[in-house]
Each structure stands twice: as C-alpha cells, then as structure tokens.
mmCIF file of C-alpha atoms in Angstrom:
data_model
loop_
_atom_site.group_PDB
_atom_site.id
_atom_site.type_symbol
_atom_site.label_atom_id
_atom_site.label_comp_id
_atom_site.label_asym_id
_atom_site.label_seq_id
_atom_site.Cartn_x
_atom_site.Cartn_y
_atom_site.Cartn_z
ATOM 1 C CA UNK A 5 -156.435 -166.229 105.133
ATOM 2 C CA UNK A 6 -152.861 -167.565 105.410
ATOM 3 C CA UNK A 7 -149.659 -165.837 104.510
ATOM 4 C CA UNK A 8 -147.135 -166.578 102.439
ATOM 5 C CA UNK A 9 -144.403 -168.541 103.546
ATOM 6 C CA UNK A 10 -141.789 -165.380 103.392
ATOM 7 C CA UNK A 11 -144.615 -163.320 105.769
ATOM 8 C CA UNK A 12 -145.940 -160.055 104.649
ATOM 9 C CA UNK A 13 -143.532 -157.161 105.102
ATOM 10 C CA UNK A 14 -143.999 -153.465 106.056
ATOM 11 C CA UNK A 15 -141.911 -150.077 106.925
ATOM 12 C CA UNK A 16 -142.432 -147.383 108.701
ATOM 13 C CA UNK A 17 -140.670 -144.127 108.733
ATOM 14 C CA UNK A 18 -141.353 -142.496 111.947
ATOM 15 C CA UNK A 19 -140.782 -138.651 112.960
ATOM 16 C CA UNK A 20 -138.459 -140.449 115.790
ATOM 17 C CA UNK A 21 -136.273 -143.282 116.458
ATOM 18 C CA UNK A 22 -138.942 -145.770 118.241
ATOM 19 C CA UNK A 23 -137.504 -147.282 121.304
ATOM 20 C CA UNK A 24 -137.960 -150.774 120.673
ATOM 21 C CA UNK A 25 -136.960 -152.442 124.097
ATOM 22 C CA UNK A 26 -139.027 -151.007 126.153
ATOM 23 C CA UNK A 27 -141.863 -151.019 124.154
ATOM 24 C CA UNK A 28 -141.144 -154.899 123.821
ATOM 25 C CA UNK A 29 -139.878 -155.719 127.117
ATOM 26 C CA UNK A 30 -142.990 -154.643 128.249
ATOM 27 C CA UNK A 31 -145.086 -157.412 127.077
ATOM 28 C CA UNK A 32 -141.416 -159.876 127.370
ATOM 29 C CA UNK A 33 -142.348 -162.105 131.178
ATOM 30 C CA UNK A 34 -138.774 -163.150 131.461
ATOM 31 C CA UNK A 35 -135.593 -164.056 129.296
ATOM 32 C CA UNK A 36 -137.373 -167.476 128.518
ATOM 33 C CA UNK A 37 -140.856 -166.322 127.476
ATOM 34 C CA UNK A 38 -141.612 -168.671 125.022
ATOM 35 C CA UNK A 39 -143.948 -165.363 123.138
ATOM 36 C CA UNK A 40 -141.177 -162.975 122.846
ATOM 37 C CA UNK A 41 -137.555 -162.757 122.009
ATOM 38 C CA UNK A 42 -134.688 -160.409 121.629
ATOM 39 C CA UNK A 43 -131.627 -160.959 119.765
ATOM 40 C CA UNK A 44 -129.656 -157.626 119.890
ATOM 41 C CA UNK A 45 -131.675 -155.190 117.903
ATOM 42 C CA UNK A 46 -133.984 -157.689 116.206
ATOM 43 C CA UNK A 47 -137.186 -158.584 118.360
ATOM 44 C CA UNK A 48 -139.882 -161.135 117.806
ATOM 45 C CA UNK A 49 -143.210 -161.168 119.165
ATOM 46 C CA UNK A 50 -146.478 -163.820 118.842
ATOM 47 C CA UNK A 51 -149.929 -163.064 119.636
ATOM 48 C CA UNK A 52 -153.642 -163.540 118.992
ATOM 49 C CA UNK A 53 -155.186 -161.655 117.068
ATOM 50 C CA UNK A 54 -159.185 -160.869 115.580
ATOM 51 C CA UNK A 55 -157.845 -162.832 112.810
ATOM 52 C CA UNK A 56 -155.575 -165.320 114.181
ATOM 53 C CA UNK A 57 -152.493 -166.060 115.477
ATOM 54 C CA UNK A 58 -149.342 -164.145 113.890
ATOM 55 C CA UNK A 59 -145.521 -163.775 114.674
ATOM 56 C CA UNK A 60 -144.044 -160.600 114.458
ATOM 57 C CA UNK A 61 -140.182 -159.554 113.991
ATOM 58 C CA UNK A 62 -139.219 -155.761 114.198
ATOM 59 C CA UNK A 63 -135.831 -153.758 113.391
ATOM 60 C CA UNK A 64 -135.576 -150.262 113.357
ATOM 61 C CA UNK A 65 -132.556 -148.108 112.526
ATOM 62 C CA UNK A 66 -132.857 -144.216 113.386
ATOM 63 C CA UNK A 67 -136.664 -143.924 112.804
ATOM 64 C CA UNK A 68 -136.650 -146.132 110.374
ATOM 65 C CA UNK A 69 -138.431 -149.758 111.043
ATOM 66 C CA UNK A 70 -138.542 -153.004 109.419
ATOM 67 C CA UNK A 71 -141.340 -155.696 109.782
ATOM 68 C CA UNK A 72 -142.315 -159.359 109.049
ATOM 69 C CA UNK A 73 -145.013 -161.281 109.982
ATOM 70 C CA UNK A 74 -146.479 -164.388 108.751
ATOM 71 C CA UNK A 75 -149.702 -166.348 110.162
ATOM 72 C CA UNK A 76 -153.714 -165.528 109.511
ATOM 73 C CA UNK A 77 -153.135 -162.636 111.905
ATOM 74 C CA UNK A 78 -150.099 -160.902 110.075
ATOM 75 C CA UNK A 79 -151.786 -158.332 108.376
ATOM 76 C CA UNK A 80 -153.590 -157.692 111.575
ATOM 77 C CA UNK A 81 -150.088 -157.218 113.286
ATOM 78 C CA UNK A 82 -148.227 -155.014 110.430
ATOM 79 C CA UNK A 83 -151.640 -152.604 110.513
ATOM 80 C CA UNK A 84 -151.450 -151.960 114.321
ATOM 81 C CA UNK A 85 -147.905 -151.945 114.286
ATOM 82 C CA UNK A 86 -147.839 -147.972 114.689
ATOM 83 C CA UNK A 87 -149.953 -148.033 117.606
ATOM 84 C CA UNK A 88 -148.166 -150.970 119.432
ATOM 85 C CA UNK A 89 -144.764 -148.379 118.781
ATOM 86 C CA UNK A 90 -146.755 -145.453 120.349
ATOM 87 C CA UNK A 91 -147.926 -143.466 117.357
ATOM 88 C CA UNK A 92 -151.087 -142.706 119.328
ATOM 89 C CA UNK A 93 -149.661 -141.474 122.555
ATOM 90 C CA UNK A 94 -150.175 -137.998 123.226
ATOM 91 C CA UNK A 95 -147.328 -135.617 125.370
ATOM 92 C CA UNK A 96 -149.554 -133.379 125.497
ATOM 93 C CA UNK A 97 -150.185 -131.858 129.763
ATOM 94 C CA UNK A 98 -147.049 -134.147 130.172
ATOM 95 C CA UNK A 99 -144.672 -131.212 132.240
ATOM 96 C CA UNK A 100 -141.573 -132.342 133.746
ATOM 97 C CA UNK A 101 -141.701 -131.096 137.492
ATOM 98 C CA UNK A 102 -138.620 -132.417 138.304
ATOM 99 C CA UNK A 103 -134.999 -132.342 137.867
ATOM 100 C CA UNK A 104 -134.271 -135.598 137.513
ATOM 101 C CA UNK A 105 -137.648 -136.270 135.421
ATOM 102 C CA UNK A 106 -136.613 -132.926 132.911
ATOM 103 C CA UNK A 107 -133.454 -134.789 132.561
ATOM 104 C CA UNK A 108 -134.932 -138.016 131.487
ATOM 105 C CA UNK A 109 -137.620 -136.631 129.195
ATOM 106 C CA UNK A 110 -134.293 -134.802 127.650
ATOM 107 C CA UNK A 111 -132.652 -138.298 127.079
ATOM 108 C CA UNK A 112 -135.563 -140.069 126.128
ATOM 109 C CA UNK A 113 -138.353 -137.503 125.006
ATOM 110 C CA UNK A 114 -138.711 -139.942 122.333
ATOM 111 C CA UNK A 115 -140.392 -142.578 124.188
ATOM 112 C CA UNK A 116 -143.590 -143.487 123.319
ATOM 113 C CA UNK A 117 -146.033 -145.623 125.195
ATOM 114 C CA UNK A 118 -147.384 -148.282 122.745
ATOM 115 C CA UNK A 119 -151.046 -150.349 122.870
ATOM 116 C CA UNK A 120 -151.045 -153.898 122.057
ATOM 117 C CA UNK A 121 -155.200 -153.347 121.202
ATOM 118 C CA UNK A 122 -154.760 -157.229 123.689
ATOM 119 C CA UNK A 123 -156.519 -157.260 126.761
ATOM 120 C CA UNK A 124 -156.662 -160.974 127.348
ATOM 121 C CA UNK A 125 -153.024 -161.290 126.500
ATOM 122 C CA UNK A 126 -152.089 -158.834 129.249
ATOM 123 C CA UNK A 127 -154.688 -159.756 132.041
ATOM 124 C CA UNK A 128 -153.145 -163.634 131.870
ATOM 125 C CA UNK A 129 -149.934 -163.654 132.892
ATOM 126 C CA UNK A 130 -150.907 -160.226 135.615
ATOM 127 C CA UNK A 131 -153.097 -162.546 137.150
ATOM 128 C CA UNK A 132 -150.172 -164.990 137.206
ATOM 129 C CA UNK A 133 -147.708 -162.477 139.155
ATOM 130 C CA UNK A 134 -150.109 -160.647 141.253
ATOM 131 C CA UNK A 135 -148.047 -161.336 144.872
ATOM 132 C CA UNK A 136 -145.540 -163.358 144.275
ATOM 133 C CA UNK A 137 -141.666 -162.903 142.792
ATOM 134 C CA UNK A 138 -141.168 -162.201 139.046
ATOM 135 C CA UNK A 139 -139.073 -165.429 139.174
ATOM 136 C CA UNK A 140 -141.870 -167.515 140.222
ATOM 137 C CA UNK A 141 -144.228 -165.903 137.966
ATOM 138 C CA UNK A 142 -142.349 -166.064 134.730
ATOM 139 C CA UNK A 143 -141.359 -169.968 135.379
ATOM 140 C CA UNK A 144 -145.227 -170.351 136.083
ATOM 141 C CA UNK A 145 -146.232 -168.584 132.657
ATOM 142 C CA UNK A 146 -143.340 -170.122 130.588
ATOM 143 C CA UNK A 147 -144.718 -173.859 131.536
ATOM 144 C CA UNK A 148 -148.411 -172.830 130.886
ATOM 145 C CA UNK A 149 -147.957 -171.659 127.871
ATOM 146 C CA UNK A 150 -145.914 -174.479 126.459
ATOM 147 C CA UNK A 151 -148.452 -177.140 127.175
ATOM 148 C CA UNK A 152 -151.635 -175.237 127.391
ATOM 149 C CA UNK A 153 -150.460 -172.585 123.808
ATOM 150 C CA UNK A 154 -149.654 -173.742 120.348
ATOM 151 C CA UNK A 155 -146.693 -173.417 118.190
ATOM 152 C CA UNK A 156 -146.443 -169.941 116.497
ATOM 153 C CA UNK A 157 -146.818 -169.595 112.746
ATOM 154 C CA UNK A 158 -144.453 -169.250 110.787
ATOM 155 C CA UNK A 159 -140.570 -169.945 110.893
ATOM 156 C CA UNK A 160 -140.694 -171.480 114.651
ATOM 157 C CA UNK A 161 -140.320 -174.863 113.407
ATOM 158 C CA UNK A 162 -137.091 -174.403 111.949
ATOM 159 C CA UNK A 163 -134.190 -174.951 114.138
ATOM 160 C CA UNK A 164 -131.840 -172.306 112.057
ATOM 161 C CA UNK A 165 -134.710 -169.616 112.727
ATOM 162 C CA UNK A 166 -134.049 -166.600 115.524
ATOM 163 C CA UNK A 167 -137.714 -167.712 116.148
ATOM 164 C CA UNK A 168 -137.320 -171.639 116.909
ATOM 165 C CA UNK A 169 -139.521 -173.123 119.342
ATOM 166 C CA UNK A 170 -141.659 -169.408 119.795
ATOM 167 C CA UNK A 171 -145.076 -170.216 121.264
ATOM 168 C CA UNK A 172 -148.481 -168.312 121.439
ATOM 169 C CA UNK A 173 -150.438 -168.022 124.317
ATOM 170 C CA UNK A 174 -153.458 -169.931 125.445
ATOM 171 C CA UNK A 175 -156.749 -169.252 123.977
ATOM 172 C CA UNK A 176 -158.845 -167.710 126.765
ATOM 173 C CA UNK A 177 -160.899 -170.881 126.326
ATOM 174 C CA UNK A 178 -157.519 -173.131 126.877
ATOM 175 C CA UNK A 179 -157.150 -171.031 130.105
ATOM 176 C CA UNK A 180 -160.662 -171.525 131.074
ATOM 177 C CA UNK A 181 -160.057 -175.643 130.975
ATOM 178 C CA UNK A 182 -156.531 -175.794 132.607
ATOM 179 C CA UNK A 183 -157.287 -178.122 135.450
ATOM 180 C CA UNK A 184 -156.585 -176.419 138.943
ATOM 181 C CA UNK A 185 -153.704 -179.300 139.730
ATOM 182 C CA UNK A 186 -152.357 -178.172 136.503
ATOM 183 C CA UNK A 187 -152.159 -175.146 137.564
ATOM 184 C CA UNK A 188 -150.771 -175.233 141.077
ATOM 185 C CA UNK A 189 -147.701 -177.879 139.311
ATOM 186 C CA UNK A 190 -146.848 -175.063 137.618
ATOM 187 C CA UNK A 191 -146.359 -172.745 140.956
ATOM 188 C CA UNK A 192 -150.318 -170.871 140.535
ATOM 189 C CA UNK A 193 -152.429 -171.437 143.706
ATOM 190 C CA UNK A 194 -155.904 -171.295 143.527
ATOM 191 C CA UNK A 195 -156.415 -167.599 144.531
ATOM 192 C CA UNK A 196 -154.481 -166.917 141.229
ATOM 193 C CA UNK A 197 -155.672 -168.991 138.990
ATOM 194 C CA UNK A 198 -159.197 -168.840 139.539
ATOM 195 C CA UNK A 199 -159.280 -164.896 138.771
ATOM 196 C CA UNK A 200 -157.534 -166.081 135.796
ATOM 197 C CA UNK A 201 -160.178 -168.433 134.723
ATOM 198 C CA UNK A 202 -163.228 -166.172 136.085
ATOM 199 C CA UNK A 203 -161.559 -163.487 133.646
ATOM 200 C CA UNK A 204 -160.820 -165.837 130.925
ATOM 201 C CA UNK A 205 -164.765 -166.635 130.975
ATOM 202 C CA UNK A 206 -165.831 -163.069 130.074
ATOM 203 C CA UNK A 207 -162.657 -162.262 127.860
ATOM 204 C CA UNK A 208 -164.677 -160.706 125.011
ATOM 205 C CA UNK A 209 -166.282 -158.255 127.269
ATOM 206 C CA UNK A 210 -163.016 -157.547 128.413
ATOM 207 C CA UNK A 211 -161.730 -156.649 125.039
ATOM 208 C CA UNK A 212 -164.408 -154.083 124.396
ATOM 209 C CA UNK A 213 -162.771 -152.280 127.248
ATOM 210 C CA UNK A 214 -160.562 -150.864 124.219
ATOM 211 C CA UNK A 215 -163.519 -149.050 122.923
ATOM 212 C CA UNK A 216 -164.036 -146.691 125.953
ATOM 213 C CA UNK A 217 -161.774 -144.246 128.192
ATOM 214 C CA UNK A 218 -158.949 -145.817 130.282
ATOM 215 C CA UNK A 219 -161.126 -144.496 132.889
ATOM 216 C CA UNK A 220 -163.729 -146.639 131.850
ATOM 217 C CA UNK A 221 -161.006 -149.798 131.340
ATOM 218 C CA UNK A 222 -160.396 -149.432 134.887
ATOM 219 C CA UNK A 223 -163.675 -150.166 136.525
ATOM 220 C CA UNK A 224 -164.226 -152.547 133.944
ATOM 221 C CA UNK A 225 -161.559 -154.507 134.704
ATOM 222 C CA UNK A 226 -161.422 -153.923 138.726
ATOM 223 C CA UNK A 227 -165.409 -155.587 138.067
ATOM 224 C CA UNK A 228 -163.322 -158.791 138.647
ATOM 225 C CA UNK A 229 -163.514 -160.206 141.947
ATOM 226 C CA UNK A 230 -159.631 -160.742 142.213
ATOM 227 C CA UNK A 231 -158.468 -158.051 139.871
ATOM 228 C CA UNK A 232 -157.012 -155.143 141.879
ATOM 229 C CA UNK A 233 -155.882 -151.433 140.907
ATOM 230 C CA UNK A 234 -152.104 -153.063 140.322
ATOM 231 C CA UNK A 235 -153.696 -155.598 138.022
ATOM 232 C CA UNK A 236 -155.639 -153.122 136.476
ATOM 233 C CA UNK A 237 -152.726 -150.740 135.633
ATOM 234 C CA UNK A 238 -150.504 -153.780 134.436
ATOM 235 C CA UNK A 239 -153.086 -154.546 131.770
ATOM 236 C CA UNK A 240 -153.925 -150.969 130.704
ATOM 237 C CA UNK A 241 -149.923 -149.905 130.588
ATOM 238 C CA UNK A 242 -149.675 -153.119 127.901
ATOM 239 C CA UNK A 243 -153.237 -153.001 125.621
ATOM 240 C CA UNK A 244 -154.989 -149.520 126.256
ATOM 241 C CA UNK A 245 -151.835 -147.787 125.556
ATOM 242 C CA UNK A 246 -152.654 -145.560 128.956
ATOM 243 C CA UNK A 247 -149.698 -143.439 130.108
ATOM 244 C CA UNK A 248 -151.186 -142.779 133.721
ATOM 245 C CA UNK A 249 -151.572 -146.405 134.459
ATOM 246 C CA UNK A 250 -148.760 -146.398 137.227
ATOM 247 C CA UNK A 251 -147.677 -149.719 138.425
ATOM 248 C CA UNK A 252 -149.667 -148.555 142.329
ATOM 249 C CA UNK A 253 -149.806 -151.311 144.610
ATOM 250 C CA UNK A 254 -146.436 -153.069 143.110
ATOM 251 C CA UNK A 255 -143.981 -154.348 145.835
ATOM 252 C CA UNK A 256 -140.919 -152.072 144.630
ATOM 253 C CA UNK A 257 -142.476 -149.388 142.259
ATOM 254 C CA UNK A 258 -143.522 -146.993 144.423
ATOM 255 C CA UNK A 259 -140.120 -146.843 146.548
ATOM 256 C CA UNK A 260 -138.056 -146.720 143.474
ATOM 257 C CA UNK A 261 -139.767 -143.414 142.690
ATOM 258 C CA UNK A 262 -140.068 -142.010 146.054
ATOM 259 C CA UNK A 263 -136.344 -142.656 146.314
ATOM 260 C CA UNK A 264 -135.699 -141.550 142.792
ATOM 261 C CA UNK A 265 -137.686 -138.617 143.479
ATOM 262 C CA UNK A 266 -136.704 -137.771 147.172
ATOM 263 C CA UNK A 267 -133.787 -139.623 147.687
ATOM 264 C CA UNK A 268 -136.103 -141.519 150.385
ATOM 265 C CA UNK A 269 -138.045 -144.660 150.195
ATOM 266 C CA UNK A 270 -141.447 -144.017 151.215
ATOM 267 C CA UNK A 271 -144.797 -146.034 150.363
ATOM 268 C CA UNK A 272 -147.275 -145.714 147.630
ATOM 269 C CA UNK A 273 -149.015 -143.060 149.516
ATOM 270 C CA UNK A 274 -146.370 -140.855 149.273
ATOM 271 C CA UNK A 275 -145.268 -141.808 145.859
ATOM 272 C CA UNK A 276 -149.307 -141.096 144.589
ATOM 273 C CA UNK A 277 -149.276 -137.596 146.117
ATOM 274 C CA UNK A 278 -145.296 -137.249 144.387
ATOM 275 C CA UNK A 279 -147.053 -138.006 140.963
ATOM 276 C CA UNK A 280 -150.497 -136.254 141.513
ATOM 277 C CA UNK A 281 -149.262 -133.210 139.118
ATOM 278 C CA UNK A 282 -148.445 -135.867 136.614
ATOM 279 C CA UNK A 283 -151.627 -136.786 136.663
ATOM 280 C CA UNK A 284 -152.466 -138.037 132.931
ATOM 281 C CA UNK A 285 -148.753 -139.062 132.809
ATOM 282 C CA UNK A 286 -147.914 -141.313 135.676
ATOM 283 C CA UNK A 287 -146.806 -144.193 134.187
ATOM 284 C CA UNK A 288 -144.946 -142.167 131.673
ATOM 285 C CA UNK A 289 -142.991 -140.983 134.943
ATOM 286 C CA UNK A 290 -142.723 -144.380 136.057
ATOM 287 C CA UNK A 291 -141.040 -145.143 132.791
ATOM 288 C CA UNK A 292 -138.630 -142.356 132.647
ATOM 289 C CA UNK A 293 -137.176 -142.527 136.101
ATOM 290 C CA UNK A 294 -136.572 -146.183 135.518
ATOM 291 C CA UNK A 295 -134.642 -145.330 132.630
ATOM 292 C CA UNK A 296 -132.502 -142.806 134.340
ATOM 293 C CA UNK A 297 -132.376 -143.814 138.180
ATOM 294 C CA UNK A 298 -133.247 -147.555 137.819
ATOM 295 C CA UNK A 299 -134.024 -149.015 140.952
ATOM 296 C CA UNK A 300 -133.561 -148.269 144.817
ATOM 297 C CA UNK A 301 -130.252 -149.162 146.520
ATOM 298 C CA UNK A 302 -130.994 -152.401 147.927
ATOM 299 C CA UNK A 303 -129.491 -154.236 151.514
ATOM 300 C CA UNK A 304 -132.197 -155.802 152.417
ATOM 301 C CA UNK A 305 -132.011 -160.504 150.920
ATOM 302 C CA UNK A 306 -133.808 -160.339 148.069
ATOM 303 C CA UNK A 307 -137.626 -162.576 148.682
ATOM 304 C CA UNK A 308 -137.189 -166.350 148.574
ATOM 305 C CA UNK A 309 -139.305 -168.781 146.422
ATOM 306 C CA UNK A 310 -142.387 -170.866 148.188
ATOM 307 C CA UNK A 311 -141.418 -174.237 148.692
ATOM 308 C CA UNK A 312 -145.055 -175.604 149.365
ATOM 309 C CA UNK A 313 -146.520 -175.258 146.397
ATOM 310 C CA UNK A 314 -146.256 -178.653 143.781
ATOM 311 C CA UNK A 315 -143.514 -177.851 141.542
ATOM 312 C CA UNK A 316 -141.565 -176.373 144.341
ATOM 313 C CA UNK A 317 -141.648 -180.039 145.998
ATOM 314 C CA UNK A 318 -141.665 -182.180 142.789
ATOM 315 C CA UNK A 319 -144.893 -183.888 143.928
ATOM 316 C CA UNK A 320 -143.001 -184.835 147.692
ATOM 317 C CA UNK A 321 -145.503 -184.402 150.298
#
C-alpha cells in the first residue's frame, strides 16, 4: 500500500493535554538524529513498521492533536498513535511518597508514558550507548544510520520541508551486515556492536516480547549475552510502554534521584531501596523528578571522548 502524496491525517481529542516532548525526546538520540525532529511544537518522527516504513508529524494544542503521516506504514503509525502518547498507561498503585514527587505529579499528573509497539528500534541505538558518553553515542548512531538506513517517505526530499534529509533506521538485517570496521569508524567497538548484531539476528523473537508481561520482556531481552538490566530498561521505557523500567545501572540516574530525593548522592543501591514503594512506577518517578529537580549539582569535568577508537584518530595510527 502507498499513501497519498499529502499523507493520511488523523485527530485525537484526548481527556488531557499529551506532553509531546517527552514522549518524543524519548526515542530523539541527540539534536542531529537523523529519525526525529523538533521544531517548536511540531515534531516529526520515522520508523519501521509491520507494514513499512512511515514518517510521522504531531501537533497538539490543549488535548487536542494533529497528525500526518505518509509511507506504506502510515496507517500503521496514525492507529498506534494513542498508545505511543500513553493512552494505555495505567496510574493506577502510582502514590506519591514524597514531597518533592507529590509536587511533580501536581505539575505534571498529566504525563503519560507512551509504547512505540518497536523493540528493534529501541534495542539498536541502547546497544550503541551502553558505557560510553551520550556524545559519542549519538555521533555513532547519527553516521550509522545515514549510510546503513534509507531516506524516509514522504516530504524528506524536499529541501522547503521541516522534514528534509529525515532518515529511517537500519533494517535489523542492514545491522546484521554492517562490517565490524564499519562499525568501529563510526566510534562502536566490538563489544558493542556485536550484541547489536547477535540481537539484530533474532529481532523477530524480540518483537514478540510485546505480547507478554514487562516481566516477561525483561528476561527475554537480558537472554542476550551483552544485554544488561540498563539495556533492558532503556528498551522497555521506549516500546513496552513499562513505567517501572528505571534507567538502574545508568552512570548519572541513580544519583540524580538519590540527590533529588535526599539531597545526597548515593549509588543505585540506595536509589533501588528509595524507589522500592514505587514499585510498578519507577520509571514514572524517574520521569517526574527529572522534570522538577533535573539533574545533580555537578563539580566534578564532565567525561572526555576516547581518542583510540578510528574516527577519533581519522584513520592515524
């Protein structure tokens, strides 16, 4: 099926006003992700879907939202639209124990965590940033995609378009046959991207993950040889939609909310036995304090780049 050339359009009216950058910035890696892009209050979005590829642009006003899409996945898109806004998550055990956490479900009790229904499309570029700096990662990803993806449908050809030069992702096949040299020019040692590959060999199994618990999602995914609990929660928080899937094991998560919570910065331990009686809710938590507390004070340099790997050198030896 193909689309016309004007896309196929849908709105929603929703009981809230959807919050559309964080449900968006979620799945952005970086201000030049070549998938996503946000211009003020208008955001784009490509991905593959069951039924091909498809671009997606999104407004909303109050709880009102607009949407286009165009390619052989665009009805696809506009269909699960609701659930990738967070139609399906549930509040329900979700009890603020906190001051700071009642005050940020106050601001923001409508926030929703969305499901992209993607699993491949998440577990890629995780793979990609597992260890290293979110600078390194989303330079990585952003030069991967560009050679190894193909254009996005649609407008993305046209230079007067907000979605010029938009790319989708990789096939999980295209991953699969990305040469290792390829991979480490780009910044991605071997450790890296062979989970990617390994994972990228078994990616329909991995989508049926959507068809079970989060629970199940988990030890489906942490199967991998290579794909930890922080990988694990990275994919779930994007495509199963699951609001407990805290970001554990992340270099700067667990002392933001520690601090956030205690004024301290303490280690994961003490940041999983902070949001035990969240349990159900943890990345929900995660979410909120973010919102209201941001990040930790920080006086410590921020982490340098490597300068071994091939594009750090420009091929010098």
């Amino acid at each position: 099926m193909s689309t016309p050339a004007a896309g196929l359009t849908r709105r929603l009216v929703l009981d809230r006003p959807p919050m559309l950058a964080p449900v968006f910035g979620l799945h952005r890696r970086g201000t030049g992700d070549p998938t996503h892009r946000v211009l003020g209050g208008l955001h784009l979005r490509t991905t593959r879907t069951p039924c091909g590829t498809a671009l997606l642009k999104v407004v909303a006003s109050g709880g009102e939202v607009s949407a286009r899409a165009w390619g052989d996945g665009a009805e696809w898109v506009l269909d699960h639209l609701p659930r990738l806004l967070g139609e399906e998550d549930d509040l329900d055990g979700f009890v603020p124990r906190h001051g700071i956490v009642a005050e940020a479900h106050r601001r923001y009790g409508h926030f929703r965590v969305g499901r992209s229904d993607a699993v491949f499309e998440a577990l890629a570029p995780a793979c990609i940033e597992q260890v290293v700096t979110g600078k390194e990662a989303f330079r990585a990803f952003r030069l991967l995609v560009r050679e190894f993806g193909e254009p996005a449908p649609g407008p993305t050809q046209d230079p007067g378009s907000a979605a010029y030069g938009m790319f989708v992702a990789p096939t999980p096949e295209a991953w699969a046959r990305v040469p290792s040299w390829r991979f480490l020019a780009a910044g991605v040692e071997q450790r890296r991207s062979r989970t990617l590959v390994r994972t990228a060999q078994r990616a329909v199994a991995l989508e049926r993950t959507l068809l079970g618990t989060n629970e199940a999602a988990d030890l489906a995914l942490r199967s991998f040889p290579g794909v930890g609990p922080w990988t694990s929660a990275e994919v779930r928080q994007r495509a199963h939609g699951d609001a407990d899937a805290w970001s554990i094991g992340d270099y700067h998560v667990g002392k933001n909310i520690t601090w956030a919570l205690t004024g301290e910065v303490l280690d994961d331990d003490a940041a999983t036995e902070l949001l035990e009686p969240y349990r159900g809710h943890r990345y929900r938590v995660q979410v909120l304090l973010m919102m209201v507390a941001g990040g930790r004070p920080r006086r410590a340099p921020r982490m340098t780049l490597p300068t071994h790997t091939p594009y750090a050198t420009r091929g010098r030896s």
